[in-house]
Amino acid sequence: MHLLKSTLRLETVFSDFEQSNFLKRRSPFPALSTGTRPAPADLYSGIEANGKLDKRKTEDLFRNIALLMEAAGTSGPVYGNWGENPRIPAGYTYFAQLIAHDITINGEIRPNMEAPKVRTNVQNDALMLNTLYGSGPLVSAHCYDFKSDFKGIDARLKLGPVSHNKSTVNQPKRDICRYQEYDDSGVKRGGRPLIADARNDNNPILSQLTALFSHFHNIVVGYSEEQHPGSDIDTHFNFAKAVVLYVYRNIIRNDFLQKLLDPDIYHYYSRSQDPDRYLFEIDENNPVTSEFTHAAYRFGHAMVRPLYEMSERMNGEAFTLEDVLGQTSDGEPNRAPLNDDWIAAWSFFFDLPDRTPAVVSQKSNLLGPLYMRALNSKLKDGVHFDNDTLAYLDLLRCVSAPVLKVERLRQHILQTVPTKPDFPAASRQTIANSADIAAEIKSFADRPTRPIGSGVLPPRLTTETIDELSGNPPLGLFVLIEANSGPGQGQHLGPIGSIIVAETLFRAVDDDRGLQQLELPNSHTPQIAASILFQQTGAGPIPQTMPDLIRWIDQHLPDEYKTLEDGSRLSFL
């Protein structure tokens, strides 16, 4: 509940500012063809009556679509392509979540279609890992360790011990640091993560990724201390942060986006940093669009698996998704810090075939309009309505925020690509064939269904509703169906979904203004600093993928972090 209370305070602080400023702010993709703000008719408004939102019909439609999405995600292949995605290992689901938290902070708790308005993204520095670093050791001291003599704050990020045999004494620090609260009788009543952004304690896989990047940072701090003896804490902190950010952005560009995007679209955006390659003009100081935040980037919810195996310590057994989502500092305070069974061996989440003994990574689910029903367990928080589901709320966001209609997006892309001679012709042709996706939406909405959960049978939609839905779908649903029905058959996003994600993330990755502000020894750039470090540590080139980074951390992580107090091993790979 502490996160919700914090979010409520954010909502209060920004409400007046939103009314005075954000409603005047240019819309997410402001320059369609004339450089002006889109007309209200360009924005998605659900089911309309006399040119206005019909709240009741839209709400009923969204709840019925959400039931269809859950029926597919719970009961098996009743629509399209369903199952594991051989292209994307399971770890990238949560790497995507780390990126989402790093690029967006929204004061909105629950989307509200009755009063649609522009919502602010108060995360001004995209892809600077503010969710890891906060405001640095001086301001966000709770995130940082003490110096070895306990006289002052260190440049290293704070980590916490795992629990083994119900004890944290002399156990390796492989978890994020967690603060436990007790009542007057000594009974544990709750907990808090001592990290810069409590959202990164949403689940143990994400908190383990947070710990992984903390280990990376701390190893680089140690290297800086060896190479720059006598330098102050700012020097070591800036050096480590610059290297971590450079590698992190490398991985987003060369690994994450390569797996996620349509191959032709990825090649178009990745082959250069030419700003003229972009199809939309947006605010250069905030590349995060409503189409990205409230629609396309919700794809990660469809990638979530029903079961997760954390390491070989589980002997082939797996945690359910309900277990995973409940394993947080405040969700299960009596099971925090994490038991060693919850500590990730990363070969179970990313492709590390050279690990001994060999492990085949778990895969994410294929992309499509298919949600695991267990995702709704996070909504039992006293703020959301009893009948809210994650699928329903994701659809609702397409109305509560200024999200462009699918057809308006499609028209703009088709009008713009003739001025981009390098834009892939095959993608242009796919985008032009709007009838194909409309037919797929009809196939999704008008199909035999199976009961979900305790036997709820999703209703059949009327022919009139299906026709309206297929002609004017919410963008989030469109992106998932486009991915599932396209050539990739759910293994990657389709062309329009890929364009929306690429326009935001490539802009953010290419914008190095924040990195250049970090003062480094010898006036080095982050790229030069990273190149020297990895050459001198025997790694060769700068890591380009998550497996590259994980191997490097494993090679430089002291053995004390891989050994429990009783001498048994706690694998990192």
XYZ file of C-alpha atoms in Angstrom:
573
model
C 0.000 0.000 0.000
C 2.911 2.371 0.502
C 3.385 2.655 -3.271
C -0.286 3.454 -3.762
C -0.163 6.141 -1.077
C 2.887 7.671 -2.742
C 1.100 7.587 -6.073
C -1.935 9.279 -4.549
C 0.284 12.079 -3.301
C 1.745 12.440 -6.793
C -1.780 12.663 -8.183
C -2.637 15.474 -5.780
C 0.549 17.406 -6.444
C 0.175 17.286 -10.210
C -3.583 17.716 -10.586
C -3.591 21.537 -10.645
C -0.489 21.620 -12.819
C -2.108 19.233 -15.272
C -5.169 21.419 -15.626
C -3.129 24.560 -16.189
C -0.381 23.149 -18.396
C -0.684 19.544 -19.519
C -4.073 20.040 -21.150
C -2.361 22.647 -23.301
C 0.516 20.328 -24.079
C 0.826 19.090 -27.620
C -0.471 15.602 -28.095
C 1.638 12.445 -28.251
C 2.363 12.364 -31.960
C 1.752 16.106 -32.516
C 3.065 16.559 -36.021
C 1.001 14.211 -38.153
C 1.273 15.909 -41.510
C 0.863 19.600 -40.762
C 2.839 19.967 -37.539
C -0.334 20.820 -35.626
C -2.131 19.129 -32.781
C -4.465 16.340 -33.932
C -8.139 17.130 -34.001
C -10.284 15.450 -31.324
C -11.681 13.228 -34.077
C -8.178 11.754 -34.509
C -8.116 10.451 -30.927
C -9.621 7.127 -29.903
C -12.848 7.518 -27.914
C -14.224 3.997 -27.683
C -17.762 3.534 -28.952
C -19.170 6.886 -29.955
C -22.723 8.194 -30.079
C -23.320 11.507 -31.862
C -19.570 12.105 -31.940
C -19.134 11.614 -28.189
C -17.960 8.777 -25.979
C -20.712 6.326 -25.052
C -19.347 5.383 -21.649
C -21.703 2.480 -20.907
C -21.292 0.764 -24.272
C -17.519 1.281 -24.230
C -17.195 -0.079 -20.707
C -19.332 -3.124 -21.571
C -17.303 -3.725 -24.735
C -13.982 -3.501 -22.893
C -15.099 -5.819 -20.110
C -16.273 -8.383 -22.659
C -13.046 -8.131 -24.677
C -11.057 -8.504 -21.444
C -12.974 -11.691 -20.667
C -12.132 -13.005 -24.137
C -8.465 -12.188 -23.576
C -8.461 -14.011 -20.258
C -10.361 -16.977 -21.642
C -7.648 -17.425 -24.230
C -4.847 -16.879 -21.757
C -6.298 -19.271 -19.186
C -7.853 -22.095 -21.149
C -5.514 -22.647 -24.044
C -5.407 -22.074 -27.789
C -8.890 -20.788 -28.564
C -7.466 -17.991 -30.681
C -4.435 -17.614 -32.899
C -0.929 -18.565 -31.861
C -0.489 -19.619 -28.266
C 2.412 -21.031 -26.293
C 6.072 -20.335 -25.680
C 7.994 -17.871 -27.806
C 11.249 -19.457 -29.044
C 12.586 -16.001 -29.995
C 12.333 -14.271 -26.593
C 13.537 -15.861 -23.325
C 11.499 -15.144 -20.198
C 14.000 -12.697 -18.702
C 13.213 -10.083 -21.361
C 9.637 -9.790 -20.042
C 11.056 -8.294 -16.868
C 13.842 -6.389 -18.594
C 10.988 -4.710 -20.513
C 9.370 -3.880 -17.173
C 12.636 -2.396 -15.906
C 12.741 -0.189 -19.016
C 9.100 0.824 -18.507
C 9.813 2.009 -14.977
C 12.951 3.779 -16.195
C 11.150 5.711 -18.902
C 7.734 6.500 -17.389
C 6.205 7.617 -14.113
C 2.490 8.287 -14.289
C 0.558 9.853 -11.413
C -2.583 8.014 -12.513
C -3.584 5.037 -10.360
C -6.632 3.856 -12.265
C -7.505 5.118 -15.770
C -10.752 7.100 -15.903
C -12.713 7.289 -19.134
C -15.205 9.813 -17.762
C -12.676 12.642 -17.740
C -10.049 11.917 -20.408
C -7.135 14.298 -20.173
C -3.424 14.394 -20.817
C -1.441 12.646 -18.109
C 2.071 13.714 -17.370
C 5.121 11.531 -17.496
C 7.190 12.918 -14.626
C 10.214 10.794 -15.572
C 12.086 13.533 -17.397
C 15.364 11.675 -17.950
C 14.565 8.673 -20.134
C 16.826 5.612 -19.832
C 19.071 7.098 -17.140
C 18.289 4.295 -14.637
C 16.837 6.733 -12.130
C 14.946 3.735 -10.746
C 18.340 2.324 -9.740
C 20.301 5.459 -8.831
C 17.639 7.817 -7.530
C 19.247 11.221 -7.147
C 22.652 9.820 -6.254
C 24.401 8.988 -2.936
C 23.944 12.420 -1.370
C 20.167 12.735 -1.831
C 19.083 9.078 -2.094
C 21.390 7.834 0.675
C 19.035 4.961 1.589
C 19.946 3.270 -1.720
C 23.681 3.304 -1.055
C 26.045 1.355 1.165
C 28.198 2.704 3.972
C 31.915 3.026 3.489
C 33.919 0.142 4.920
C 34.721 2.188 8.039
C 31.057 3.243 8.337
C 32.115 6.892 8.100
C 29.911 8.221 5.359
C 28.068 6.939 2.290
C 29.834 4.871 -0.356
C 29.447 5.043 -4.146
C 28.196 1.433 -4.102
C 24.514 0.544 -4.206
C 23.083 -1.219 -1.177
C 22.237 -4.926 -1.433
C 20.654 -7.274 1.077
C 21.318 -10.843 2.249
C 19.249 -13.822 1.205
C 17.516 -15.983 3.756
C 18.720 -19.581 4.118
C 17.345 -21.944 6.736
C 15.429 -18.922 8.111
C 18.628 -17.001 8.769
C 20.257 -14.049 7.005
C 23.425 -14.158 9.131
C 26.575 -14.402 6.972
C 24.465 -15.081 3.881
C 25.420 -13.669 0.457
C 23.990 -10.302 -0.526
C 22.133 -11.342 -3.672
C 18.820 -9.581 -2.966
C 17.802 -5.944 -2.976
C 17.944 -4.437 0.504
C 14.653 -4.680 2.406
C 13.504 -2.949 5.580
C 11.204 -4.954 7.845
C 8.611 -3.428 10.162
C 7.505 -5.063 13.420
C 4.680 -4.297 15.821
C 5.202 -3.736 19.556
C 5.035 -7.460 20.236
C 7.812 -8.208 17.762
C 5.606 -9.663 15.031
C 6.647 -8.789 11.473
C 3.850 -6.715 9.942
C 5.258 -5.363 6.730
C 8.291 -4.357 4.761
C 9.717 -1.804 2.375
C 12.353 -2.124 -0.332
C 15.334 0.179 0.234
C 15.704 1.003 -3.442
C 15.221 4.166 -5.489
C 11.895 3.069 -7.021
C 9.565 0.747 -5.131
C 7.997 -0.358 -8.431
C 11.113 -2.487 -8.984
C 9.913 -4.683 -6.109
C 6.790 -5.553 -8.102
C 7.929 -9.180 -8.312
C 11.093 -11.148 -7.421
C 12.308 -11.510 -11.025
C 12.305 -7.734 -11.444
C 13.900 -7.193 -8.032
C 16.573 -9.741 -8.969
C 17.262 -7.792 -12.196
C 17.576 -4.675 -10.037
C 20.101 -6.522 -7.871
C 21.964 -7.691 -11.008
C 22.462 -4.121 -12.238
C 23.435 -3.108 -8.698
C 26.162 -5.775 -8.733
C 27.305 -4.475 -12.119
C 27.549 -0.933 -10.766
C 29.394 -2.011 -7.633
C 31.978 -4.038 -9.573
C 32.689 -1.016 -11.771
C 33.045 1.197 -8.658
C 35.745 -1.194 -7.414
C 37.534 -0.948 -10.753
C 37.378 2.866 -10.603
C 38.871 2.861 -7.104
C 41.804 0.808 -8.389
C 42.352 2.966 -11.458
C 41.755 6.349 -9.829
C 43.158 6.079 -6.276
C 42.571 9.074 -4.062
C 39.596 10.288 -6.108
C 36.409 11.311 -4.349
C 33.100 9.450 -4.237
C 31.652 11.544 -7.095
C 34.419 10.395 -9.438
C 33.818 6.709 -8.722
C 30.027 7.101 -8.827
C 29.989 9.010 -12.122
C 32.445 6.600 -13.728
C 30.386 3.551 -12.747
C 27.072 5.151 -13.685
C 28.404 6.198 -17.099
C 29.654 2.665 -17.871
C 26.457 0.994 -16.629
C 24.232 3.354 -18.628
C 26.268 2.920 -21.795
C 26.054 -0.872 -21.576
C 22.377 -0.780 -20.585
C 21.522 1.315 -23.649
C 23.656 -0.943 -25.830
C 21.613 -3.918 -24.670
C 18.319 -2.130 -25.343
C 19.402 -1.227 -28.880
C 21.239 -4.394 -29.932
C 19.495 -7.138 -27.963
C 16.085 -6.241 -26.551
C 14.752 -4.294 -29.539
C 16.298 -6.750 -31.994
C 14.251 -9.545 -30.427
C 11.060 -7.546 -29.938
C 10.588 -5.607 -33.177
C 9.608 -6.691 -36.661
C 12.986 -7.485 -38.324
C 12.547 -5.047 -41.225
C 11.436 -2.233 -38.921
C 14.324 -2.956 -36.542
C 16.828 -2.803 -39.396
C 15.375 0.514 -40.601
C 15.734 2.208 -37.200
C 18.937 0.548 -35.948
C 21.280 0.987 -38.895
C 21.964 4.657 -38.205
C 21.296 7.505 -35.783
C 19.988 9.815 -38.502
C 17.132 11.818 -36.919
C 15.460 12.083 -40.332
C 14.547 8.410 -40.178
C 11.744 9.077 -37.709
C 8.179 9.182 -39.020
C 6.722 11.424 -36.309
C 7.757 14.715 -34.768
C 7.517 14.766 -30.990
C 8.776 16.790 -28.052
C 12.538 16.212 -28.131
C 12.693 16.637 -24.348
C 10.203 13.835 -23.759
C 10.110 11.136 -26.435
C 7.582 9.020 -24.543
C 4.229 9.159 -26.309
C 0.781 8.204 -25.072
C 0.633 5.603 -27.840
C 3.750 4.015 -26.375
C 2.856 4.244 -22.679
C -0.879 3.549 -22.760
C -1.118 1.121 -25.678
C 1.813 -0.445 -27.526
C 4.162 -0.981 -24.569
C 1.494 -2.890 -22.645
C 2.581 -5.897 -24.758
C 4.669 -7.162 -21.837
C 1.550 -8.299 -19.995
C 0.928 -10.856 -22.752
C 4.473 -12.256 -22.416
C 4.037 -13.392 -18.800
C 4.306 -17.138 -18.202
C 2.067 -19.166 -15.843
C 5.053 -20.837 -14.112
C 8.629 -19.821 -13.325
C 11.607 -21.897 -12.259
C 14.159 -19.652 -10.549
C 17.174 -21.988 -10.426
C 18.350 -25.585 -10.177
C 17.742 -25.380 -6.425
C 14.051 -25.990 -7.181
C 14.841 -29.476 -8.547
C 12.571 -29.052 -11.553
C 9.625 -27.575 -9.656
C 8.276 -24.124 -10.475
C 6.538 -21.244 -8.739
C 3.087 -20.266 -9.945
C 2.506 -16.775 -11.277
C 0.415 -16.030 -8.161
C 3.407 -16.956 -6.011
C 5.702 -14.765 -8.086
C 3.453 -11.701 -7.934
C 2.980 -12.053 -4.182
C 6.668 -12.356 -3.323
C 7.438 -8.720 -2.498
C 8.538 -6.795 0.584
C 5.004 -5.806 1.535
C 3.104 -8.581 -0.231
C 4.644 -11.394 1.823
C 6.508 -9.676 4.688
C 7.040 -12.943 6.527
C 8.909 -14.307 3.487
C 11.258 -11.346 3.022
C 14.179 -11.092 2.551
C 13.976 -13.611 -0.261
C 14.629 -17.240 0.526
C 17.486 -18.711 -1.513
C 14.926 -20.570 -3.649
C 13.900 -17.183 -5.078
C 17.405 -16.119 -6.115
C 17.753 -16.242 -9.905
C 20.232 -18.389 -11.751
C 20.220 -16.323 -14.917
C 20.585 -19.199 -17.386
C 16.961 -20.003 -16.530
C 15.940 -16.591 -17.928
C 18.438 -15.783 -20.692
C 20.234 -17.900 -23.291
C 23.543 -18.990 -21.719
C 24.225 -22.301 -23.482
C 27.867 -22.399 -22.348
C 26.822 -22.814 -18.718
C 27.801 -26.072 -17.000
C 25.638 -28.017 -16.427
C 23.652 -26.819 -19.441
C 20.260 -25.201 -18.908
C 17.648 -24.325 -21.536
C 16.177 -20.921 -20.744
C 12.474 -20.581 -20.066
C 10.667 -18.687 -22.811
C 8.176 -15.864 -22.646
C 4.667 -16.384 -23.976
C 3.940 -15.491 -27.593
C 2.642 -11.969 -28.164
C -1.103 -11.808 -28.653
C -4.399 -10.780 -27.001
C -3.870 -13.450 -24.346
C -3.488 -12.578 -20.636
C -2.896 -14.882 -17.711
C -5.748 -14.431 -15.250
C -3.344 -14.540 -12.305
C -2.109 -11.070 -13.304
C -5.251 -9.677 -11.679
C -3.961 -10.602 -8.226
C -2.002 -7.309 -8.184
C -5.274 -5.349 -8.333
C -6.590 -6.455 -4.922
C -5.308 -3.289 -3.309
C -8.347 -1.393 -2.088
C -8.053 1.143 -4.912
C -9.228 -0.797 -7.946
C -12.797 -2.032 -8.384
C -13.632 -5.636 -7.585
C -14.373 -6.434 -11.230
C -11.248 -4.717 -12.586
C -8.861 -6.902 -14.537
C -5.500 -5.991 -16.011
C -6.756 -6.629 -19.536
C -9.728 -4.300 -18.939
C -7.542 -1.540 -17.484
C -5.115 -1.781 -20.414
C -8.013 -1.267 -22.811
C -9.348 1.580 -20.694
C -6.027 3.429 -20.974
C -6.609 3.817 -24.714
C -9.581 6.066 -23.875
C -8.383 7.817 -20.718
C -5.233 9.092 -22.459
C -4.938 10.972 -25.779
C -4.175 7.931 -27.934
C -4.546 8.252 -31.690
C -6.956 6.058 -33.576
C -5.364 3.132 -35.383
C -6.606 4.353 -38.765
C -5.157 7.827 -38.177
C -1.790 6.314 -37.297
C -1.903 4.081 -40.348
C -2.781 6.951 -42.666
C 0.046 9.090 -41.349
C 2.600 6.311 -41.747
C 1.502 5.652 -45.326
C 1.614 9.375 -46.123
C 5.083 9.763 -44.610
C 7.041 6.709 -45.802
C 7.236 7.881 -49.458
C 9.597 10.584 -48.144
C 11.743 7.879 -46.485
C 13.346 5.947 -49.368
C 14.956 3.424 -47.010
C 11.694 2.420 -45.342
C 11.066 -1.292 -46.048
C 8.612 -1.833 -48.892
C 7.273 -5.075 -47.395
C 6.346 -3.299 -44.155
C 4.646 -0.525 -46.097
C 2.560 -3.084 -47.962
C 1.596 -4.881 -44.737
C 0.511 -1.608 -43.129
C -1.542 -0.758 -46.225
C -3.491 -4.020 -45.984
C -5.730 -2.846 -43.151
C -8.451 -5.302 -44.145
C -6.243 -8.190 -43.021
C -6.063 -6.962 -39.415
C -9.760 -6.044 -39.400
C -10.546 -9.640 -40.334
C -8.282 -10.900 -37.552
C -10.031 -8.671 -35.011
C -13.347 -10.111 -36.124
C -11.915 -13.607 -35.785
C -10.765 -12.826 -32.253
C -14.040 -11.221 -31.155
C -16.455 -13.678 -32.810
C -15.244 -17.124 -31.864
C -16.168 -20.094 -29.695
C -15.136 -19.460 -26.117
C -14.320 -21.564 -23.107
C -15.140 -20.880 -19.467
C -12.504 -19.080 -17.430
C -11.635 -19.518 -13.784
C -14.652 -20.856 -11.925
C -16.765 -21.309 -15.040
C -17.519 -17.777 -16.269
C -18.367 -17.947 -19.972
C -17.454 -14.787 -21.923
C -20.492 -13.493 -23.839
C -20.687 -13.545 -27.624
C -20.503 -10.042 -29.036
C -23.167 -8.810 -31.451
C -22.387 -8.494 -35.140
C -22.831 -4.719 -34.897
C -20.343 -4.470 -32.024
C -17.805 -6.687 -33.786
C -18.035 -4.568 -36.948
C -17.501 -1.390 -34.946
C -14.605 -2.948 -33.041
C -12.849 -4.190 -36.166
C -13.211 -0.806 -37.872
C -12.026 1.223 -34.869
C -10.164 -0.960 -32.352
C -8.342 0.283 -29.239
C -4.678 0.596 -30.161
C -3.459 -1.761 -27.437
C -5.655 -4.606 -28.710
C -4.668 -3.861 -32.306
C -0.943 -4.092 -31.482
C -1.367 -7.530 -29.888
C -3.522 -8.926 -32.712
C -1.177 -7.453 -35.335
C 1.729 -9.252 -33.634
C -0.093 -12.554 -33.285
C -1.522 -12.717 -36.795
C 1.442 -11.337 -38.739
C 4.398 -13.162 -40.298
C 6.067 -13.510 -36.898
C 3.015 -15.368 -35.533
C 3.441 -13.829 -32.099
C 7.238 -14.029 -31.918
C 7.679 -10.264 -32.394
C 5.586 -7.118 -32.792
C 3.975 -6.250 -36.110
C 5.024 -3.203 -38.154
C 2.770 -0.562 -36.561
C 3.449 -1.754 -33.018
C 7.167 -1.892 -33.849
C 7.129 1.673 -35.212
C 5.486 3.054 -32.064
C 8.003 1.328 -29.787
C 10.979 2.163 -32.025
C 10.067 5.854 -32.291
C 10.215 6.183 -28.496
C 13.042 3.848 -27.503
C 15.490 4.603 -30.314
C 15.042 8.316 -29.637
C 15.719 7.750 -25.952
C 18.730 5.510 -26.596
C 20.214 7.976 -29.097
C 19.807 10.947 -26.743
C 23.093 11.007 -24.822
C 22.725 14.459 -23.261
C 22.316 13.004 -19.777
C 25.375 10.766 -20.170
C 27.520 13.628 -21.414
C 26.802 15.600 -18.241
C 28.633 13.001 -16.126
C 32.155 14.258 -15.404
C 34.621 11.411 -16.000
C 38.378 11.116 -15.379
C 40.572 12.315 -18.251
C 37.462 13.887 -19.825
C 36.585 10.499 -21.301
C 33.222 9.883 -22.925
C 31.087 7.042 -21.531
C 31.937 4.974 -24.622
C 35.697 5.391 -24.110
C 35.391 4.681 -20.369
C 33.448 1.492 -21.067
C 35.834 0.389 -23.823
C 38.885 0.780 -21.552
C 37.214 -1.055 -18.660
C 36.154 -4.091 -20.677
C 39.477 -4.312 -22.487
C 41.441 -4.142 -19.246
C 39.221 -6.706 -17.523
C 39.746 -9.201 -20.325
C 36.203 -9.066 -21.637
C 37.083 -7.608 -25.028
C 34.223 -5.685 -26.682
C 31.586 -3.825 -24.690
C 28.660 -6.187 -23.876
C 25.909 -5.984 -26.482
C 23.413 -8.453 -24.988
C 22.098 -9.524 -21.606
C 23.994 -12.856 -21.805
C 27.214 -10.894 -22.502
C 26.668 -8.758 -19.406
C 25.658 -11.666 -17.180
C 28.812 -13.608 -18.094
C 30.999 -10.588 -17.300
C 29.343 -10.005 -13.925
C 29.680 -13.700 -13.066
C 33.413 -13.579 -13.857
C 33.985 -10.543 -11.610
C 31.512 -11.205 -8.794
C 33.431 -12.370 -5.707
C 32.821 -15.949 -4.618
C 31.259 -14.768 -1.355
C 28.175 -13.774 -3.352
C 27.783 -17.327 -4.692
C 28.255 -19.277 -1.452
C 25.730 -19.725 1.348
C 26.811 -19.717 4.991
C 26.742 -23.541 5.129
C 29.083 -23.742 2.112
C 26.477 -24.730 -0.488
C 26.515 -22.948 -3.846
C 24.124 -20.214 -4.942
C 24.547 -20.093 -8.704
C 24.654 -16.790 -10.575
C 24.612 -18.385 -14.019
